[in-house]
């Protein structure tokens, strides 16, 4: 599959962008990040505790903590896969980058055929490039 200069960027806020060869922002989709989803789940339910993110191995949780973690990790992996497939279907081949602190929990559960590029420090690297270009 040929790779174009177009890009989808998936961050912790699940903002996706597609840039064309002219480096124009063409639009995106924004959803709450996984941390927001975790917080909302514990804040808006009376019996579910706030659990931390762990790298889960099985889809089926065995207790409340692992059920919540499994739902969040595998649910978000499926959500990302679905959105990426929709973008690729609509816009054709492009690079897909997943970034952000929580991405490390999700990346290993996403279909490898999507060829996602994982870059935890994309934002900081980009800010450093901008800084270096504007430094006087």
PDB file of N, CA, C and O in Angstrom, residues 22-94:
ATOM      1  N   UNK A  22      -0.910  19.745   0.813  1.00  0.00           N
ATOM      2  CA  UNK A  22      -0.733  21.188   1.004  1.00  0.00           C
ATOM      3  C   UNK A  22      -0.631  21.555   2.483  1.00  0.00           C
ATOM      4  O   UNK A  22      -0.641  22.725   2.830  1.00  0.00           O
ATOM      5  N   UNK A  23      -0.578  20.560   3.350  1.00  0.00           N
ATOM      6  CA  UNK A  23      -0.479  20.752   4.793  1.00  0.00           C
ATOM      7  C   UNK A  23      -1.682  21.509   5.357  1.00  0.00           C
ATOM      8  O   UNK A  23      -1.549  22.326   6.247  1.00  0.00           O
ATOM      9  N   UNK A  24      -2.839  21.236   4.815  1.00  0.00           N
ATOM     10  CA  UNK A  24      -4.069  21.872   5.266  1.00  0.00           C
ATOM     11  C   UNK A  24      -4.820  20.945   6.211  1.00  0.00           C
ATOM     12  O   UNK A  24      -4.886  19.749   5.986  1.00  0.00           O
ATOM     13  N   UNK A  25      -5.373  21.519   7.249  1.00  0.00           N
ATOM     14  CA  UNK A  25      -6.232  20.763   8.146  1.00  0.00           C
ATOM     15  C   UNK A  25      -7.573  20.603   7.456  1.00  0.00           C
ATOM     16  O   UNK A  25      -8.211  21.581   7.085  1.00  0.00           O
ATOM     17  N   UNK A  26      -7.996  19.370   7.259  1.00  0.00           N
ATOM     18  CA  UNK A  26      -9.233  19.106   6.540  1.00  0.00           C
ATOM     19  C   UNK A  26     -10.399  18.771   7.455  1.00  0.00           C
ATOM     20  O   UNK A  26     -11.531  18.721   7.007  1.00  0.00           O
ATOM     21  N   UNK A  27     -10.133  18.519   8.724  1.00  0.00           N
ATOM     22  CA  UNK A  27     -11.207  18.197   9.644  1.00  0.00           C
ATOM     23  C   UNK A  27     -10.792  17.111  10.605  1.00  0.00           C
ATOM     24  O   UNK A  27      -9.647  16.666  10.595  1.00  0.00           O
ATOM     25  N   UNK A  28     -11.718  16.668  11.419  1.00  0.00           N
ATOM     26  CA  UNK A  28     -11.375  15.642  12.388  1.00  0.00           C
ATOM     27  C   UNK A  28     -12.578  15.170  13.162  1.00  0.00           C
ATOM     28  O   UNK A  28     -13.711  15.494  12.836  1.00  0.00           O
ATOM     29  N   UNK A  29     -12.330  14.371  14.167  1.00  0.00           N
ATOM     30  CA  UNK A  29     -13.352  13.868  15.074  1.00  0.00           C
ATOM     31  C   UNK A  29     -12.761  13.916  16.476  1.00  0.00           C
ATOM     32  O   UNK A  29     -11.621  13.515  16.672  1.00  0.00           O
ATOM     33  N   UNK A  30     -13.514  14.414  17.418  1.00  0.00           N
ATOM     34  CA  UNK A  30     -13.019  14.551  18.785  1.00  0.00           C
ATOM     35  C   UNK A  30     -13.933  13.774  19.726  1.00  0.00           C
ATOM     36  O   UNK A  30     -15.155  13.901  19.661  1.00  0.00           O
ATOM     37  N   UNK A  31     -13.311  12.984  20.579  1.00  0.00           N
ATOM     38  CA  UNK A  31     -14.022  12.241  21.607  1.00  0.00           C
ATOM     39  C   UNK A  31     -13.279  12.428  22.917  1.00  0.00           C
ATOM     40  O   UNK A  31     -12.104  12.782  22.908  1.00  0.00           O
ATOM     41  N   UNK A  32     -13.934  12.156  24.050  1.00  0.00           N
ATOM     42  CA  UNK A  32     -13.206  12.238  25.316  1.00  0.00           C
ATOM     43  C   UNK A  32     -12.091  11.198  25.338  1.00  0.00           C
ATOM     44  O   UNK A  32     -12.225  10.123  24.758  1.00  0.00           O
ATOM     45  N   UNK A  33     -11.006  11.529  26.004  1.00  0.00           N
ATOM     46  CA  UNK A  33      -9.896  10.595  26.129  1.00  0.00           C
ATOM     47  C   UNK A  33     -10.213   9.475  27.093  1.00  0.00           C
ATOM     48  O   UNK A  33     -11.203   9.506  27.825  1.00  0.00           O
ATOM     49  N   UNK A  34      -9.351   8.484  27.122  1.00  0.00           N
ATOM     50  CA  UNK A  34      -9.581   7.313  27.967  1.00  0.00           C
ATOM     51  C   UNK A  34      -9.562   7.686  29.455  1.00  0.00           C
ATOM     52  O   UNK A  34     -10.322   7.157  30.249  1.00  0.00           O
ATOM     53  N   UNK A  35      -8.732   8.646  29.846  1.00  0.00           N
ATOM     54  CA  UNK A  35      -8.709   9.088  31.256  1.00  0.00           C
ATOM     55  C   UNK A  35     -10.046   9.731  31.632  1.00  0.00           C
ATOM     56  O   UNK A  35     -10.570   9.495  32.722  1.00  0.00           O
ATOM     57  N   UNK A  36     -10.598  10.540  30.733  1.00  0.00           N
ATOM     58  CA  UNK A  36     -11.898  11.164  30.979  1.00  0.00           C
ATOM     59  C   UNK A  36     -12.975  10.097  31.107  1.00  0.00           C
ATOM     60  O   UNK A  36     -13.841  10.172  31.984  1.00  0.00           O
ATOM     61  N   UNK A  37     -12.912   9.087  30.257  1.00  0.00           N
ATOM     62  CA  UNK A  37     -13.893   8.000  30.323  1.00  0.00           C
ATOM     63  C   UNK A  37     -13.781   7.241  31.637  1.00  0.00           C
ATOM     64  O   UNK A  37     -14.792   6.931  32.274  1.00  0.00           O
ATOM     65  N   UNK A  38     -12.550   6.938  32.066  1.00  0.00           N
ATOM     66  CA  UNK A  38     -12.343   6.271  33.359  1.00  0.00           C
ATOM     67  C   UNK A  38     -12.922   7.105  34.494  1.00  0.00           C
ATOM     68  O   UNK A  38     -13.644   6.604  35.356  1.00  0.00           O
ATOM     69  N   UNK A  39     -12.585   8.387  34.523  1.00  0.00           N
ATOM     70  CA  UNK A  39     -13.055   9.278  35.596  1.00  0.00           C
ATOM     71  C   UNK A  39     -14.568   9.363  35.622  1.00  0.00           C
ATOM     72  O   UNK A  39     -15.190   9.300  36.699  1.00  0.00           O
ATOM     73  N   UNK A  40     -15.170   9.528  34.472  1.00  0.00           N
ATOM     74  CA  UNK A  40     -16.624   9.649  34.391  1.00  0.00           C
ATOM     75  C   UNK A  40     -17.301   8.380  34.886  1.00  0.00           C
ATOM     76  O   UNK A  40     -18.312   8.438  35.593  1.00  0.00           O
ATOM     77  N   UNK A  41     -16.749   7.234  34.542  1.00  0.00           N
ATOM     78  CA  UNK A  41     -17.338   5.973  34.962  1.00  0.00           C
ATOM     79  C   UNK A  41     -17.391   5.876  36.492  1.00  0.00           C
ATOM     80  O   UNK A  41     -18.419   5.520  37.064  1.00  0.00           O
ATOM     81  N   UNK A  42     -16.307   6.232  37.160  1.00  0.00           N
ATOM     82  CA  UNK A  42     -16.306   6.122  38.628  1.00  0.00           C
ATOM     83  C   UNK A  42     -17.094   7.246  39.288  1.00  0.00           C
ATOM     84  O   UNK A  42     -17.715   7.044  40.319  1.00  0.00           O
ATOM     85  N   UNK A  43     -17.091   8.442  38.681  1.00  0.00           N
ATOM     86  CA  UNK A  43     -17.804   9.580  39.269  1.00  0.00           C
ATOM     87  C   UNK A  43     -19.316   9.471  39.113  1.00  0.00           C
ATOM     88  O   UNK A  43     -20.068   9.923  39.974  1.00  0.00           O
ATOM     89  N   UNK A  44     -19.772   8.892  38.025  1.00  0.00           N
ATOM     90  CA  UNK A  44     -21.201   8.874  37.721  1.00  0.00           C
ATOM     91  C   UNK A  44     -21.898   7.573  38.105  1.00  0.00           C
ATOM     92  O   UNK A  44     -23.085   7.411  37.859  1.00  0.00           O
ATOM     93  N   UNK A  45     -21.162   6.638  38.679  1.00  0.00           N
ATOM     94  CA  UNK A  45     -21.769   5.403  39.169  1.00  0.00           C
ATOM     95  C   UNK A  45     -21.505   5.286  40.662  1.00  0.00           C
ATOM     96  O   UNK A  45     -20.466   5.716  41.147  1.00  0.00           O
ATOM     97  N   UNK A  46     -22.430   4.713  41.373  1.00  0.00           N
ATOM     98  CA  UNK A  46     -22.278   4.674  42.831  1.00  0.00           C
ATOM     99  C   UNK A  46     -21.427   3.508  43.321  1.00  0.00           C
ATOM    100  O   UNK A  46     -20.868   3.572  44.410  1.00  0.00           O
ATOM    101  N   UNK A  47     -21.298   2.460  42.550  1.00  0.00           N
ATOM    102  CA  UNK A  47     -20.616   1.262  43.036  1.00  0.00           C
ATOM    103  C   UNK A  47     -19.286   0.967  42.344  1.00  0.00           C
ATOM    104  O   UNK A  47     -18.557   0.079  42.781  1.00  0.00           O
ATOM    105  N   UNK A  48     -18.960   1.654  41.273  1.00  0.00           N
ATOM    106  CA  UNK A  48     -17.725   1.352  40.546  1.00  0.00           C
ATOM    107  C   UNK A  48     -16.596   2.253  41.021  1.00  0.00           C
ATOM    108  O   UNK A  48     -16.727   3.469  41.052  1.00  0.00           O
ATOM    109  N   UNK A  49     -15.502   1.612  41.381  1.00  0.00           N
ATOM    110  CA  UNK A  49     -14.353   2.340  41.913  1.00  0.00           C
ATOM    111  C   UNK A  49     -13.497   2.909  40.784  1.00  0.00           C
ATOM    112  O   UNK A  49     -13.580   2.490  39.635  1.00  0.00           O
ATOM    113  N   UNK A  50     -12.664   3.856  41.158  1.00  0.00           N
ATOM    114  CA  UNK A  50     -11.692   4.410  40.225  1.00  0.00           C
ATOM    115  C   UNK A  50     -10.508   3.451  40.179  1.00  0.00           C
ATOM    116  O   UNK A  50      -9.851   3.231  41.191  1.00  0.00           O
ATOM    117  N   UNK A  51     -10.281   2.842  39.035  1.00  0.00           N
ATOM    118  CA  UNK A  51      -9.173   1.900  38.891  1.00  0.00           C
ATOM    119  C   UNK A  51      -8.127   2.502  37.958  1.00  0.00           C
ATOM    120  O   UNK A  51      -8.442   3.288  37.084  1.00  0.00           O
ATOM    121  N   UNK A  52      -6.905   2.127  38.154  1.00  0.00           N
ATOM    122  CA  UNK A  52      -5.842   2.623  37.295  1.00  0.00           C
ATOM    123  C   UNK A  52      -5.763   1.822  36.006  1.00  0.00           C
ATOM    124  O   UNK A  52      -6.365   0.762  35.862  1.00  0.00           O
ATOM    125  N   UNK A  53      -5.011   2.371  35.084  1.00  0.00           N
ATOM    126  CA  UNK A  53      -4.766   1.672  33.828  1.00  0.00           C
ATOM    127  C   UNK A  53      -3.664   0.644  34.025  1.00  0.00           C
ATOM    128  O   UNK A  53      -2.616   0.946  34.575  1.00  0.00           O
ATOM    129  N   UNK A  54      -3.915  -0.559  33.601  1.00  0.00           N
ATOM    130  CA  UNK A  54      -2.915  -1.620  33.561  1.00  0.00           C
ATOM    131  C   UNK A  54      -3.016  -2.272  32.195  1.00  0.00           C
ATOM    132  O   UNK A  54      -4.067  -2.226  31.547  1.00  0.00           O
ATOM    133  N   UNK A  55      -1.948  -2.902  31.765  1.00  0.00           N
ATOM    134  CA  UNK A  55      -1.970  -3.612  30.494  1.00  0.00           C
ATOM    135  C   UNK A  55      -2.680  -4.936  30.695  1.00  0.00           C
ATOM    136  O   UNK A  55      -2.136  -5.866  31.280  1.00  0.00           O
ATOM    137  N   UNK A  56      -3.923  -5.004  30.257  1.00  0.00           N
ATOM    138  CA  UNK A  56      -4.709  -6.229  30.413  1.00  0.00           C
ATOM    139  C   UNK A  56      -4.376  -7.206  29.292  1.00  0.00           C
ATOM    140  O   UNK A  56      -4.011  -6.804  28.194  1.00  0.00           O
ATOM    141  N   UNK A  57      -4.503  -8.473  29.593  1.00  0.00           N
ATOM    142  CA  UNK A  57      -4.182  -9.521  28.614  1.00  0.00           C
ATOM    143  C   UNK A  57      -5.427 -10.192  28.061  1.00  0.00           C
ATOM    144  O   UNK A  57      -5.419 -10.724  26.966  1.00  0.00           O
ATOM    145  N   UNK A  58      -6.502 -10.210  28.846  1.00  0.00           N
ATOM    146  CA  UNK A  58      -7.709 -10.934  28.458  1.00  0.00           C
ATOM    147  C   UNK A  58      -8.892  -9.986  28.329  1.00  0.00           C
ATOM    148  O   UNK A  58      -9.026  -9.044  29.107  1.00  0.00           O
ATOM    149  N   UNK A  59      -9.746 -10.282  27.375  1.00  0.00           N
ATOM    150  CA  UNK A  59     -10.938  -9.468  27.166  1.00  0.00           C
ATOM    151  C   UNK A  59     -11.914  -9.635  28.328  1.00  0.00           C
ATOM    152  O   UNK A  59     -12.560  -8.676  28.744  1.00  0.00           O
ATOM    153  N   UNK A  60     -11.993 -10.811  28.876  1.00  0.00           N
ATOM    154  CA  UNK A  60     -12.928 -11.108  29.948  1.00  0.00           C
ATOM    155  C   UNK A  60     -12.281 -10.841  31.295  1.00  0.00           C
ATOM    156  O   UNK A  60     -11.352 -11.536  31.703  1.00  0.00           O
ATOM    157  N   UNK A  61     -12.758  -9.793  31.995  1.00  0.00           N
ATOM    158  CA  UNK A  61     -12.261  -9.503  33.329  1.00  0.00           C
ATOM    159  C   UNK A  61     -12.794 -10.502  34.334  1.00  0.00           C
ATOM    160  O   UNK A  61     -13.860 -11.085  34.137  1.00  0.00           O
ATOM    161  N   UNK A  62     -12.063 -10.670  35.434  1.00  0.00           N
ATOM    162  CA  UNK A  62     -12.450 -11.663  36.454  1.00  0.00           C
ATOM    163  C   UNK A  62     -12.970 -11.031  37.738  1.00  0.00           C
ATOM    164  O   UNK A  62     -13.498 -11.713  38.602  1.00  0.00           O
ATOM    165  N   UNK A  63     -12.800  -9.724  37.884  1.00  0.00           N
ATOM    166  CA  UNK A  63     -13.323  -8.993  39.038  1.00  0.00           C
ATOM    167  C   UNK A  63     -13.656  -7.580  38.552  1.00  0.00           C
ATOM    168  O   UNK A  63     -13.434  -7.253  37.392  1.00  0.00           O
ATOM    169  N   UNK A  64     -14.194  -6.758  39.444  1.00  0.00           N
ATOM    170  CA  UNK A  64     -14.633  -5.423  39.024  1.00  0.00           C
ATOM    171  C   UNK A  64     -13.494  -4.636  38.394  1.00  0.00           C
ATOM    172  O   UNK A  64     -13.658  -4.032  37.329  1.00  0.00           O
ATOM    173  N   UNK A  65     -12.327  -4.651  39.021  1.00  0.00           N
ATOM    174  CA  UNK A  65     -11.191  -3.887  38.509  1.00  0.00           C
ATOM    175  C   UNK A  65     -10.802  -4.333  37.097  1.00  0.00           C
ATOM    176  O   UNK A  65     -10.692  -3.508  36.185  1.00  0.00           O
ATOM    177  N   UNK A  66     -10.617  -5.632  36.900  1.00  0.00           N
ATOM    178  CA  UNK A  66     -10.188  -6.099  35.575  1.00  0.00           C
ATOM    179  C   UNK A  66     -11.314  -6.009  34.542  1.00  0.00           C
ATOM    180  O   UNK A  66     -11.037  -5.871  33.352  1.00  0.00           O
ATOM    181  N   UNK A  67     -12.564  -6.062  34.983  1.00  0.00           N
ATOM    182  CA  UNK A  67     -13.686  -5.862  34.056  1.00  0.00           C
ATOM    183  C   UNK A  67     -13.685  -4.430  33.524  1.00  0.00           C
ATOM    184  O   UNK A  67     -13.877  -4.197  32.324  1.00  0.00           O
ATOM    185  N   UNK A  68     -13.474  -3.465  34.412  1.00  0.00           N
ATOM    186  CA  UNK A  68     -13.410  -2.062  33.989  1.00  0.00           C
ATOM    187  C   UNK A  68     -12.210  -1.849  33.070  1.00  0.00           C
ATOM    188  O   UNK A  68     -12.325  -1.246  31.994  1.00  0.00           O
ATOM    189  N   UNK A  69     -11.064  -2.346  33.461  1.00  0.00           N
ATOM    190  CA  UNK A  69      -9.858  -2.163  32.650  1.00  0.00           C
ATOM    191  C   UNK A  69      -9.998  -2.826  31.283  1.00  0.00           C
ATOM    192  O   UNK A  69      -9.642  -2.233  30.264  1.00  0.00           O
ATOM    193  N   UNK A  70     -10.534  -4.030  31.255  1.00  0.00           N
ATOM    194  CA  UNK A  70     -10.726  -4.729  29.995  1.00  0.00           C
ATOM    195  C   UNK A  70     -11.690  -3.969  29.087  1.00  0.00           C
ATOM    196  O   UNK A  70     -11.434  -3.801  27.889  1.00  0.00           O
ATOM    197  N   UNK A  71     -12.789  -3.505  29.672  1.00  0.00           N
ATOM    198  CA  UNK A  71     -13.754  -2.737  28.889  1.00  0.00           C
ATOM    199  C   UNK A  71     -13.144  -1.482  28.296  1.00  0.00           C
ATOM    200  O   UNK A  71     -13.367  -1.150  27.132  1.00  0.00           O
ATOM    201  N   UNK A  72     -12.363  -0.782  29.093  1.00  0.00           N
ATOM    202  CA  UNK A  72     -11.735   0.448  28.619  1.00  0.00           C
ATOM    203  C   UNK A  72     -10.651   0.175  27.574  1.00  0.00           C
ATOM    204  O   UNK A  72     -10.644   0.779  26.508  1.00  0.00           O
ATOM    205  N   UNK A  73      -9.736  -0.733  27.871  1.00  0.00           N
ATOM    206  CA  UNK A  73      -8.617  -0.979  26.962  1.00  0.00           C
ATOM    207  C   UNK A  73      -9.097  -1.582  25.644  1.00  0.00           C
ATOM    208  O   UNK A  73      -8.802  -1.065  24.560  1.00  0.00           O
ATOM    209  N   UNK A  74      -9.840  -2.691  25.711  1.00  0.00           N
ATOM    210  CA  UNK A  74     -10.290  -3.331  24.481  1.00  0.00           C
ATOM    211  C   UNK A  74     -11.374  -2.510  23.779  1.00  0.00           C
ATOM    212  O   UNK A  74     -11.458  -2.492  22.553  1.00  0.00           O
ATOM    213  N   UNK A  75     -12.188  -1.811  24.567  1.00  0.00           N
ATOM    214  CA  UNK A  75     -13.194  -0.935  23.965  1.00  0.00           C
ATOM    215  C   UNK A  75     -12.557   0.198  23.178  1.00  0.00           C
ATOM    216  O   UNK A  75     -12.957   0.500  22.049  1.00  0.00           O
ATOM    217  N   UNK A  76     -11.536   0.832  23.765  1.00  0.00           N
ATOM    218  CA  UNK A  76     -10.845   1.919  23.064  1.00  0.00           C
ATOM    219  C   UNK A  76     -10.055   1.411  21.871  1.00  0.00           C
ATOM    220  O   UNK A  76      -9.999   2.060  20.830  1.00  0.00           O
ATOM    221  N   UNK A  77      -9.458   0.230  22.000  1.00  0.00           N
ATOM    222  CA  UNK A  77      -8.741  -0.349  20.854  1.00  0.00           C
ATOM    223  C   UNK A  77      -9.717  -0.566  19.694  1.00  0.00           C
ATOM    224  O   UNK A  77      -9.412  -0.223  18.541  1.00  0.00           O
ATOM    225  N   UNK A  78     -10.892  -1.080  19.989  1.00  0.00           N
ATOM    226  CA  UNK A  78     -11.900  -1.306  18.944  1.00  0.00           C
ATOM    227  C   UNK A  78     -12.403   0.005  18.364  1.00  0.00           C
ATOM    228  O   UNK A  78     -12.624   0.112  17.152  1.00  0.00           O
ATOM    229  N   UNK A  79     -12.592   0.992  19.211  1.00  0.00           N
ATOM    230  CA  UNK A  79     -13.033   2.303  18.745  1.00  0.00           C
ATOM    231  C   UNK A  79     -12.003   2.908  17.786  1.00  0.00           C
ATOM    232  O   UNK A  79     -12.347   3.406  16.714  1.00  0.00           O
ATOM    233  N   UNK A  80     -10.730   2.835  18.156  1.00  0.00           N
ATOM    234  CA  UNK A  80      -9.672   3.375  17.311  1.00  0.00           C
ATOM    235  C   UNK A  80      -9.606   2.611  15.987  1.00  0.00           C
ATOM    236  O   UNK A  80      -9.534   3.215  14.912  1.00  0.00           O
ATOM    237  N   UNK A  81      -9.654   1.277  16.046  1.00  0.00           N
ATOM    238  CA  UNK A  81      -9.643   0.487  14.820  1.00  0.00           C
ATOM    239  C   UNK A  81     -10.784   0.898  13.893  1.00  0.00           C
ATOM    240  O   UNK A  81     -10.583   1.079  12.693  1.00  0.00           O
ATOM    241  N   UNK A  82     -11.962   1.028  14.457  1.00  0.00           N
ATOM    242  CA  UNK A  82     -13.131   1.389  13.651  1.00  0.00           C
ATOM    243  C   UNK A  82     -12.994   2.754  13.001  1.00  0.00           C
ATOM    244  O   UNK A  82     -13.287   2.925  11.812  1.00  0.00           O
ATOM    245  N   UNK A  83     -12.541   3.739  13.764  1.00  0.00           N
ATOM    246  CA  UNK A  83     -12.376   5.082  13.208  1.00  0.00           C
ATOM    247  C   UNK A  83     -11.285   5.122  12.147  1.00  0.00           C
ATOM    248  O   UNK A  83     -11.437   5.752  11.107  1.00  0.00           O
ATOM    249  N   UNK A  84     -10.171   4.435  12.389  1.00  0.00           N
ATOM    250  CA  UNK A  84      -9.084   4.410  11.413  1.00  0.00           C
ATOM    251  C   UNK A  84      -9.563   3.762  10.117  1.00  0.00           C
ATOM    252  O   UNK A  84      -9.318   4.282   9.016  1.00  0.00           O
ATOM    253  N   UNK A  85     -10.264   2.649  10.221  1.00  0.00           N
ATOM    254  CA  UNK A  85     -10.781   1.976   9.019  1.00  0.00           C
ATOM    255  C   UNK A  85     -11.729   2.878   8.244  1.00  0.00           C
ATOM    256  O   UNK A  85     -11.712   2.896   7.008  1.00  0.00           O
ATOM    257  N   UNK A  86     -12.554   3.650   8.941  1.00  0.00           N
ATOM    258  CA  UNK A  86     -13.466   4.583   8.263  1.00  0.00           C
ATOM    259  C   UNK A  86     -12.686   5.678   7.526  1.00  0.00           C
ATOM    260  O   UNK A  86     -13.014   6.039   6.402  1.00  0.00           O
ATOM    261  N   UNK A  87     -11.658   6.219   8.184  1.00  0.00           N
ATOM    262  CA  UNK A  87     -10.839   7.246   7.537  1.00  0.00           C
ATOM    263  C   UNK A  87     -10.125   6.689   6.311  1.00  0.00           C
ATOM    264  O   UNK A  87     -10.086   7.325   5.254  1.00  0.00           O
ATOM    265  N   UNK A  88      -9.542   5.506   6.437  1.00  0.00           N
ATOM    266  CA  UNK A  88      -8.828   4.915   5.310  1.00  0.00           C
ATOM    267  C   UNK A  88      -9.773   4.610   4.152  1.00  0.00           C
ATOM    268  O   UNK A  88      -9.409   4.792   2.983  1.00  0.00           O
ATOM    269  N   UNK A  89     -10.968   4.174   4.462  1.00  0.00           N
ATOM    270  CA  UNK A  89     -11.960   3.898   3.422  1.00  0.00           C
ATOM    271  C   UNK A  89     -12.351   5.182   2.690  1.00  0.00           C
ATOM    272  O   UNK A  89     -12.483   5.209   1.472  1.00  0.00           O
ATOM    273  N   UNK A  90     -12.514   6.252   3.443  1.00  0.00           N
ATOM    274  CA  UNK A  90     -12.949   7.515   2.835  1.00  0.00           C
ATOM    275  C   UNK A  90     -11.832   8.261   2.126  1.00  0.00           C
ATOM    276  O   UNK A  90     -12.044   8.852   1.073  1.00  0.00           O
ATOM    277  N   UNK A  91     -10.613   8.238   2.694  1.00  0.00           N
ATOM    278  CA  UNK A  91      -9.535   9.072   2.169  1.00  0.00           C
ATOM    279  C   UNK A  91      -8.402   8.310   1.501  1.00  0.00           C
ATOM    280  O   UNK A  91      -7.510   8.915   0.934  1.00  0.00           O
ATOM    281  N   UNK A  92      -8.377   6.996   1.627  1.00  0.00           N
ATOM    282  CA  UNK A  92      -7.311   6.210   1.015  1.00  0.00           C
ATOM    283  C   UNK A  92      -6.113   6.055   1.931  1.00  0.00           C
ATOM    284  O   UNK A  92      -6.129   6.469   3.088  1.00  0.00           O
ATOM    285  N   UNK A  93      -5.038   5.445   1.410  1.00  0.00           N
ATOM    286  CA  UNK A  93      -3.860   5.143   2.236  1.00  0.00           C
ATOM    287  C   UNK A  93      -3.220   6.399   2.821  1.00  0.00           C
ATOM    288  O   UNK A  93      -3.150   7.432   2.159  1.00  0.00           O
ATOM    289  N   UNK A  94      -2.783   6.271   4.065  1.00  0.00           N
ATOM    290  CA  UNK A  94      -2.081   7.367   4.726  1.00  0.00           C
ATOM    291  C   UNK A  94      -1.385   6.838   5.959  1.00  0.00           C
ATOM    292  O   UNK A  94      -1.645   5.735   6.400  1.00  0.00           O
TER     293      UNK A  94
END
